[in-house]
Coordinates of C-alpha atoms in Angstrom, one line a residue:
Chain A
X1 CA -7.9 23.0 -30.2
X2 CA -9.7 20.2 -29.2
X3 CA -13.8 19.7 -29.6
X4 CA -16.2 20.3 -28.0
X5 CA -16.8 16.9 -26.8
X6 CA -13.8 16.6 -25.7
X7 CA -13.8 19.4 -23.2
X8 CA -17.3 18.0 -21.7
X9 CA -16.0 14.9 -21.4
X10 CA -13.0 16.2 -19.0
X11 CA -15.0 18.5 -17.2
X12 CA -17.2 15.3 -16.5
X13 CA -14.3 13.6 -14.9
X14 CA -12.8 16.4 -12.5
X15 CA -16.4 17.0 -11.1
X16 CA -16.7 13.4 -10.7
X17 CA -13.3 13.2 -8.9
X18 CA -14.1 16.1 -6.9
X19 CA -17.4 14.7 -5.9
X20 CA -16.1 11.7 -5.2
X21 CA -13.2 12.8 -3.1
X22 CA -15.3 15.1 -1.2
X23 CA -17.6 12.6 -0.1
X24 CA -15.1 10.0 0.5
X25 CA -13.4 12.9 2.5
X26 CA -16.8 13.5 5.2
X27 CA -17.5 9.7 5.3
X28 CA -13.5 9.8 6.5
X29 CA -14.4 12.5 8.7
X30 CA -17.3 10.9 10.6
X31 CA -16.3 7.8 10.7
X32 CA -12.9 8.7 12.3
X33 CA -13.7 6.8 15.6
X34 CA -14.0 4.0 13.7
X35 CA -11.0 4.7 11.3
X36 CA -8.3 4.9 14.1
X37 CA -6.8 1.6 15.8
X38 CA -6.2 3.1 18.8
X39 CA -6.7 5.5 21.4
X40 CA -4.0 7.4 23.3
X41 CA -4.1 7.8 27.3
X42 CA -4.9 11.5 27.0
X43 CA -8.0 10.1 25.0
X44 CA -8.7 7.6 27.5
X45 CA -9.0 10.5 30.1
X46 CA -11.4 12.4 28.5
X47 CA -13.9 10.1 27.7
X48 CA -17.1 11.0 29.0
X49 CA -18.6 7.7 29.7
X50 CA -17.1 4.1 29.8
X51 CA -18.3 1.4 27.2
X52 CA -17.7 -2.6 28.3
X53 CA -16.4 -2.7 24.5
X54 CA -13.0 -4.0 24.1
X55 CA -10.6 -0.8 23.4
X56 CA -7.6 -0.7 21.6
X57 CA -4.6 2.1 23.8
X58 CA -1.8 2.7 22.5
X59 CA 1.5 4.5 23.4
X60 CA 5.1 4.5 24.4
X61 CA 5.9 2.0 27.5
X62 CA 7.3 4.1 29.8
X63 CA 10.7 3.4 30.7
X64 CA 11.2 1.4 33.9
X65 CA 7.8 0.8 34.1
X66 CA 7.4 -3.4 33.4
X67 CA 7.6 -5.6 36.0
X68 CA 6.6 -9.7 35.5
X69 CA 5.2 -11.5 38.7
X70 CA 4.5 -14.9 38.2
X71 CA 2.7 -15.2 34.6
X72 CA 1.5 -11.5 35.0
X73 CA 3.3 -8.1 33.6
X74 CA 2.3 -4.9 34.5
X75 CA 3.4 -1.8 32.6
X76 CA 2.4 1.9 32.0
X77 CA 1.6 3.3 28.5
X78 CA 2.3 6.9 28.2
X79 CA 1.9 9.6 25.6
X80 CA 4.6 11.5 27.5
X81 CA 1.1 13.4 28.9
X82 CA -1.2 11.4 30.3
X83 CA -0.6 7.7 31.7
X84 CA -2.5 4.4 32.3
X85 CA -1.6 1.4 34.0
X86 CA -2.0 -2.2 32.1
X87 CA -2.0 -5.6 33.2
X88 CA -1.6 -8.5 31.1
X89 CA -1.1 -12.4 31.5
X90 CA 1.0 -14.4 28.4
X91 CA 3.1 -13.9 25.5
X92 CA 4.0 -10.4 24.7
X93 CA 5.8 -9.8 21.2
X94 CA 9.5 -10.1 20.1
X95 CA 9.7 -5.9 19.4
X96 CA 7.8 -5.1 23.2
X97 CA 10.7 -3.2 25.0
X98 CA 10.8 0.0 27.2
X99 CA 10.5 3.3 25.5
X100 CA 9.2 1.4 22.5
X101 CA 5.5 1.7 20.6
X102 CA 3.0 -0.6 22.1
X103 CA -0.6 -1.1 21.6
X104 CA -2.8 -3.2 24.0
X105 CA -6.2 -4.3 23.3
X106 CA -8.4 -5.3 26.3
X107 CA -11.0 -3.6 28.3
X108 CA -11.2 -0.5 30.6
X109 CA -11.5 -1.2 34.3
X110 CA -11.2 2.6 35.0
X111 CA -9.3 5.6 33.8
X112 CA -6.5 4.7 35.4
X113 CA -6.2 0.6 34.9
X114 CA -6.9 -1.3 31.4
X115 CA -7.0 -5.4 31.5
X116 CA -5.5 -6.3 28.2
X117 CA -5.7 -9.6 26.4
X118 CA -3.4 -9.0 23.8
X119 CA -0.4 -7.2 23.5
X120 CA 1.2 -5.7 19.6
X121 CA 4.4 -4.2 19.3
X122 CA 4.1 -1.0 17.5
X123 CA 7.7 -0.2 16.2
X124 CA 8.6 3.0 14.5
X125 CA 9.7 4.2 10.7
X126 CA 13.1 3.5 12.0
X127 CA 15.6 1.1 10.0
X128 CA 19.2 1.1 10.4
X129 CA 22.2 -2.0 11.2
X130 CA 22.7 -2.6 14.6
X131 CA 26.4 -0.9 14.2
X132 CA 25.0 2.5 13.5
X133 CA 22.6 2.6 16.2
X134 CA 25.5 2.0 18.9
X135 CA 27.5 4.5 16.9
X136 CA 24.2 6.6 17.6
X137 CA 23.6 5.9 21.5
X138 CA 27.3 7.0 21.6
X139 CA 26.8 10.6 20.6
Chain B
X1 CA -1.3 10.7 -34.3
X2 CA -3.1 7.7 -35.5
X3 CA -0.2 6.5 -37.7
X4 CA 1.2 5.6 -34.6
X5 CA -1.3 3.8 -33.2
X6 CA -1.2 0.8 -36.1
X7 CA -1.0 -2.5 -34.3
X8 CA 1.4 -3.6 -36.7
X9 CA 4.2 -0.9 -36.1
X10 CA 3.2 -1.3 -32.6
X11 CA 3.8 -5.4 -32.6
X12 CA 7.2 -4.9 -34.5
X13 CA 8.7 -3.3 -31.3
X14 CA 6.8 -4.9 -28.6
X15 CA 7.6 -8.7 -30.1
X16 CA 11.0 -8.2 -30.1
X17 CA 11.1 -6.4 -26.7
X18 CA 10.5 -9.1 -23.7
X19 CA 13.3 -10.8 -24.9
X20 CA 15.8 -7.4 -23.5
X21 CA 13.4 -7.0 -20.8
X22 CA 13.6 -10.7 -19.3
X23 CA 17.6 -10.2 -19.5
X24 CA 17.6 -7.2 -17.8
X25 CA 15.1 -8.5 -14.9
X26 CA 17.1 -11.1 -14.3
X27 CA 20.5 -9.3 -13.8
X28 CA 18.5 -6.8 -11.7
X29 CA 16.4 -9.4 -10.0
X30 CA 20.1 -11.1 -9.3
X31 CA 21.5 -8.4 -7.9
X32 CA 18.6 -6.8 -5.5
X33 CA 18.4 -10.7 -4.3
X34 CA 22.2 -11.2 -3.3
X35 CA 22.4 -7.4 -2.1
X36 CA 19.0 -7.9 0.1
X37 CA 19.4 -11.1 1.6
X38 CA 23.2 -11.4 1.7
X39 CA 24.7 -8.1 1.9
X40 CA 22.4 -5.9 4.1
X41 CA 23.0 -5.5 7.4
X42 CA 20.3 -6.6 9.8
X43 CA 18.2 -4.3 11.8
X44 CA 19.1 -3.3 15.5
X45 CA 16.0 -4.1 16.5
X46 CA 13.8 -6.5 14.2
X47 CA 17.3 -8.5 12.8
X48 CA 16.9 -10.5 10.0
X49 CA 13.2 -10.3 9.7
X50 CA 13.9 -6.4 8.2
X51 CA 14.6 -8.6 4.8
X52 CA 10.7 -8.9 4.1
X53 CA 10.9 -5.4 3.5
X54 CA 12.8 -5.9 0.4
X55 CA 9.9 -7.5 -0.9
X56 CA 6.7 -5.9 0.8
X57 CA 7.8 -2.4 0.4
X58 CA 8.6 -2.5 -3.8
X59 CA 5.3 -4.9 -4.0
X60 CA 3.6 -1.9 -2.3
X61 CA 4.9 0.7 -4.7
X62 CA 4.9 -1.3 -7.9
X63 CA 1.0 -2.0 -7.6
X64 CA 0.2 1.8 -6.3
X65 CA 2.0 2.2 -9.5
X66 CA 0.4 0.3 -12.0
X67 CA -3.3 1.6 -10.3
X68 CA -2.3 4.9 -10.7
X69 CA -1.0 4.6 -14.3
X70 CA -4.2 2.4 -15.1
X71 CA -6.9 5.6 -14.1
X72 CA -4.2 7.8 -15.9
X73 CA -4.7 6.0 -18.8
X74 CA -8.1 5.1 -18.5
X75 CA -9.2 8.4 -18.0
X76 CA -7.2 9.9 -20.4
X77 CA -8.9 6.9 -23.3
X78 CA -11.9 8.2 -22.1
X79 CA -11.4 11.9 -22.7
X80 CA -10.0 12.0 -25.8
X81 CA -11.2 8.2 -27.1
X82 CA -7.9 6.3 -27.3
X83 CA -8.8 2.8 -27.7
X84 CA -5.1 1.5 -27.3
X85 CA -4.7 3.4 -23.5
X86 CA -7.7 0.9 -23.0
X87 CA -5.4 -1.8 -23.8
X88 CA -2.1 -0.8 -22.7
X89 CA -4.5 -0.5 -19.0
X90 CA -6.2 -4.1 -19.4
X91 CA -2.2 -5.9 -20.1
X92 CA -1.4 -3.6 -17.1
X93 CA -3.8 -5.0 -14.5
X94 CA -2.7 -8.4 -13.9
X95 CA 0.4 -7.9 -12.7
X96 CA -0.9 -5.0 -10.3
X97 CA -3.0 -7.3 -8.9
X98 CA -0.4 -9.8 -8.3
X99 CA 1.9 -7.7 -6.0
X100 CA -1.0 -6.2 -4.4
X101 CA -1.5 -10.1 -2.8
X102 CA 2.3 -10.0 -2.7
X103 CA 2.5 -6.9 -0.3
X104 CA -0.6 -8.3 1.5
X105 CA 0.9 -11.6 2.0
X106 CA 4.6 -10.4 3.0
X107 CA 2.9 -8.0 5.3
X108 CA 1.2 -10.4 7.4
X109 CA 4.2 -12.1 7.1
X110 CA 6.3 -9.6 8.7
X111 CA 3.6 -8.6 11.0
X112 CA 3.5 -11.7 12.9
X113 CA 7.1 -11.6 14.1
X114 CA 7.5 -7.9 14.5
X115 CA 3.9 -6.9 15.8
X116 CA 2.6 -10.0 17.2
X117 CA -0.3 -10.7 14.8
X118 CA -1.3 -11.7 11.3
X119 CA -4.0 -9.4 10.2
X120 CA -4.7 -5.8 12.0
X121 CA -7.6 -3.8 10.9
X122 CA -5.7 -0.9 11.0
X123 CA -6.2 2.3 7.4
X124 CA -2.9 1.0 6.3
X125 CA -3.7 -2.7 5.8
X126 CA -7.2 -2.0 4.9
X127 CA -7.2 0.2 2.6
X128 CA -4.5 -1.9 0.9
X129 CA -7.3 -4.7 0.7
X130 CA -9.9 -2.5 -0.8
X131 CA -7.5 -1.8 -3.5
X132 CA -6.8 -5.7 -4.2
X133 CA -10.6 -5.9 -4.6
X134 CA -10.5 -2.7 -7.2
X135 CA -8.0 -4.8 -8.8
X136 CA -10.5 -7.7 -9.0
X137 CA -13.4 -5.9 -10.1
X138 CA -11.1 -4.2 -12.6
X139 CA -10.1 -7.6 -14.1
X140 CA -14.0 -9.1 -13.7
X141 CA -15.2 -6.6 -15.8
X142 CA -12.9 -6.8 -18.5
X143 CA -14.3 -10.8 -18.9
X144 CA -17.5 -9.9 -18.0
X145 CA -18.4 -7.4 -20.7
X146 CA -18.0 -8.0 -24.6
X147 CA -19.0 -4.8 -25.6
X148 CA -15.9 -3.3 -26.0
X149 CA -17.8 0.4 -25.6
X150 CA -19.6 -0.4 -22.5
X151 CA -16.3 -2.5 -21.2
X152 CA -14.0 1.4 -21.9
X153 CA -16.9 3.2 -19.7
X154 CA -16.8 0.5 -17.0
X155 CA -13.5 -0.5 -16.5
X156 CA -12.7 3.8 -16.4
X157 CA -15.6 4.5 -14.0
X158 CA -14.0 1.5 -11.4
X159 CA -10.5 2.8 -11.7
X160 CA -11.9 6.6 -10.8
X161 CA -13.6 5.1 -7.8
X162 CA -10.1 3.2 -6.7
X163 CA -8.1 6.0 -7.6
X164 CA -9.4 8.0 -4.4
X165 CA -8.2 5.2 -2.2
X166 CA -5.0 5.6 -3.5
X167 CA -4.1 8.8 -1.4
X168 CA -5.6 7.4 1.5
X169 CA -3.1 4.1 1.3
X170 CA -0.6 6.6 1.0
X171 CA -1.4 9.2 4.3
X172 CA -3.2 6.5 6.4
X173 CA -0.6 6.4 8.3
X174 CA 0.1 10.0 8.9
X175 CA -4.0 10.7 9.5
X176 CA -4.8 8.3 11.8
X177 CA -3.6 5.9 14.5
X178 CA -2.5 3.1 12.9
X179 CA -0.2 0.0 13.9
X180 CA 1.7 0.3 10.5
X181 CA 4.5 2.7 11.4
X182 CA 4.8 5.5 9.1
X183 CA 6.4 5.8 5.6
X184 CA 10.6 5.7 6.3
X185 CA 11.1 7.4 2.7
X186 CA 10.9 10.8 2.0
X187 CA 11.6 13.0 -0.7
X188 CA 12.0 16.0 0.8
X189 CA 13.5 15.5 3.7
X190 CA 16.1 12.6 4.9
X191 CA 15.5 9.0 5.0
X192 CA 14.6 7.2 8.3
X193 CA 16.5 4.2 6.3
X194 CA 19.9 3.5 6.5
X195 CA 22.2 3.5 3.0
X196 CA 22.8 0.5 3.4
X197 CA 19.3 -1.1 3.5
X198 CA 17.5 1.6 1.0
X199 CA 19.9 0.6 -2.0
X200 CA 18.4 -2.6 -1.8
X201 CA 15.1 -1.7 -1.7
X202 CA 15.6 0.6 -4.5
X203 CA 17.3 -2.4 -6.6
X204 CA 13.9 -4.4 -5.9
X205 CA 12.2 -1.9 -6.8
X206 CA 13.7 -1.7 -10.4
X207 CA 13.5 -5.5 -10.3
X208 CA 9.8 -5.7 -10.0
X209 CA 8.7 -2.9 -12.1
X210 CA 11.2 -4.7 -14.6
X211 CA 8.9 -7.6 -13.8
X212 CA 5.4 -6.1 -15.0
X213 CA 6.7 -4.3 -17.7
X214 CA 7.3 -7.9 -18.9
X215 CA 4.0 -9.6 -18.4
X216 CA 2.7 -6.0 -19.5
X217 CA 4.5 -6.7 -22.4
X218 CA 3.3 -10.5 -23.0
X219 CA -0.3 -9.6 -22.4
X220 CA 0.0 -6.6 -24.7
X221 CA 1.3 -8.4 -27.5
X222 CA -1.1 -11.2 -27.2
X223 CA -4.0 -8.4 -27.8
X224 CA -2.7 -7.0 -30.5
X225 CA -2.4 -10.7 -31.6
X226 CA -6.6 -10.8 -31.7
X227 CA -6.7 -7.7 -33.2
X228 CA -4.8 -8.3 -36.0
X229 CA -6.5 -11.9 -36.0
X230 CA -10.0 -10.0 -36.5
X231 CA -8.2 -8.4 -39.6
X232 CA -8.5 -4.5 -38.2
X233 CA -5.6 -2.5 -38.9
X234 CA -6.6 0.4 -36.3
X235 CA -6.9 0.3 -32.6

């Protein structure tokens, strides 16, 4: 039905697409350290060697976990597996709450404690009037 | 096939169509406006900053849209040597590029309140710049190159490149760790977005798509203007 031309030309294309995506796919693939923003405590655990880079962790704050003493707050970012302790001195963001997404950025003092510098409210996919998530808690 | 493809039959609908299509924006445009930032609810948790959405979210789509529709087009000029997909992509493009800085802007917008911070380089937001830049090369090369030949083969081969990102804007946030949160709308399974706020969003939606099939329109009609100024009478 259609020339021969025709058919070249769009067999061109897909092997272009494919080689394209597969090679976009493996630079992806090794590059994934890069790629992700953060790291989760389980990660953190697991590392074999510690880096005086600034990290990214993120989590869930664990619930009951902040407590502010004078201009410092201390909390505990879990991944309901593995845990690690974080202290931080100012501002933290309008969305930081218990049992909420967080993501701290600072540097590892050891597997257990991280000295963050800045704090970001991760929040979730999550969108619903304030009325139907008190309707929700209820159930 | 070709018959179709006269500028002039072409130019006798799409004259007298941005007229309709301006009328129709505006009602929609009215609407999503009073329904988004009036009559939504706010959220539980990020209150009345939750109206950016309305804007970032169908900026987001309409340009993933009109990049997606572009390489469509482009590739399929390519294969079977359809001058006008050419055009119809070039009239496309602007627009595109303008809600891709529209979700950009909005987001950092809405980041700063909800996360904490302007700019993350997190997949989400950065692969959502690389596609602005596609965008600008895309545009660049369409003033750049008089050739109209070598302009087809260039402007195709930058919107197959872009075209890859696209999936990756689209499951960044499900491959990696990102601070974006994850996509609230699906279509297979139920919305993490209540009624109340996703009618709005789809009302934007229509609103903006409304929007570039207007300046789609304008731009078209203004090539076809040249083309019937160079006295051809076949795309």
């Amino acid at each position: 039905m259609y020339g021969r031309k025709v058919k070249l030309r769009f067999f061109f294309i897909v092997l272009i697409l494919t080689i394209l995506a597969l090679s976009i796919y493996l630079v992806l693939k090794s590059l994934e350290e890069n790629v992700v923003y953060f790291q989760s405590p389980s990660e953190i655990k697991n590392i074999a060697e510690f880096k005086e880079t600034k990290i990214r962790i993120g989590g869930m704050v664990k619930k009951d976990s902040v407590s502010i003493n004078m201009n410092e707050i201390n909390f505990i970012i879990t991944d309901f597996k593995n845990e690690i302790n974080v202290i931080y001195s100012g501002a933290v963001p309008n969305l930081f709450e218990e049992g909420k997404g967080v993501v701290a950025e600072g540097f590892l003092k050891d597997r257990n404690f991280f000295m963050a510098s800045k704090i970001l409210a991760k929040h979730d996919e999550n969108y619903m009037p304030p009325e139907v998530k008190a309707a929700l808690e209820e159930k | 096939m070709y018959k179709f493809f006269e500028p002039n039959k072409i130019f006798s609908i799409t004259s007298r169509a941005p007229k309709y299509v301006l009328i129709l924006f505006v009602i929609v445009l009215t609407i999503g406006l009073i329904e988004s930032l009036i009559l939504s609810p706010e959220d539980y948790k990020q209150g009345h900053s939750v109206r950016i959405m309305y804007v970032h979210v169908p900026a987001a789509w309409t340009t993933l849209g009109i990049f997606s529709t572009i390489t469509l087009l482009s590739i399929f000029g390519y294969i079977f040597k359809l001058k006008n997909f050419f055009l119809i992509s070039k009239s496309l493009a602007p627009s595109g590029f303008i809600f891709n800085l529209i979700a950009l802007v909005t987001g950092s917008l809405w980041g700063k309140p909800t996360w904490g911070t302007w700019w993350a380089w997190d997949a989400r937001i950065t692969s959502m710049l690389i596609l602005a830049l596609f965008y600008l090369i895309y545009l660049l090369a369409w003033r750049i190159y008089e050739n109209k030949e070598q302009v087809y083969k260039i402007t195709s081969i930058i919107t197959i490149f872009g075209i890859i990102n696209v999936p990756i804007i689209k499951y960044s946030v499900d491959w990696w760790n990102t601070l974006h949160q994850p996509a609230s709308i699906n279509i297979l399974s139920k919305s993490s977005i209540h009624s109340s706020m996703l009618f709005p969003l789809i009302i934007m939606t229509a609103a903006f798509a409304l929007f570039s099939l207007l300046i789609f329109l304008m731009k078209y009609n203004t090539e076809l203007i040249k083309i019937k100024n160079k006295g051809l009478d076949r795309l």
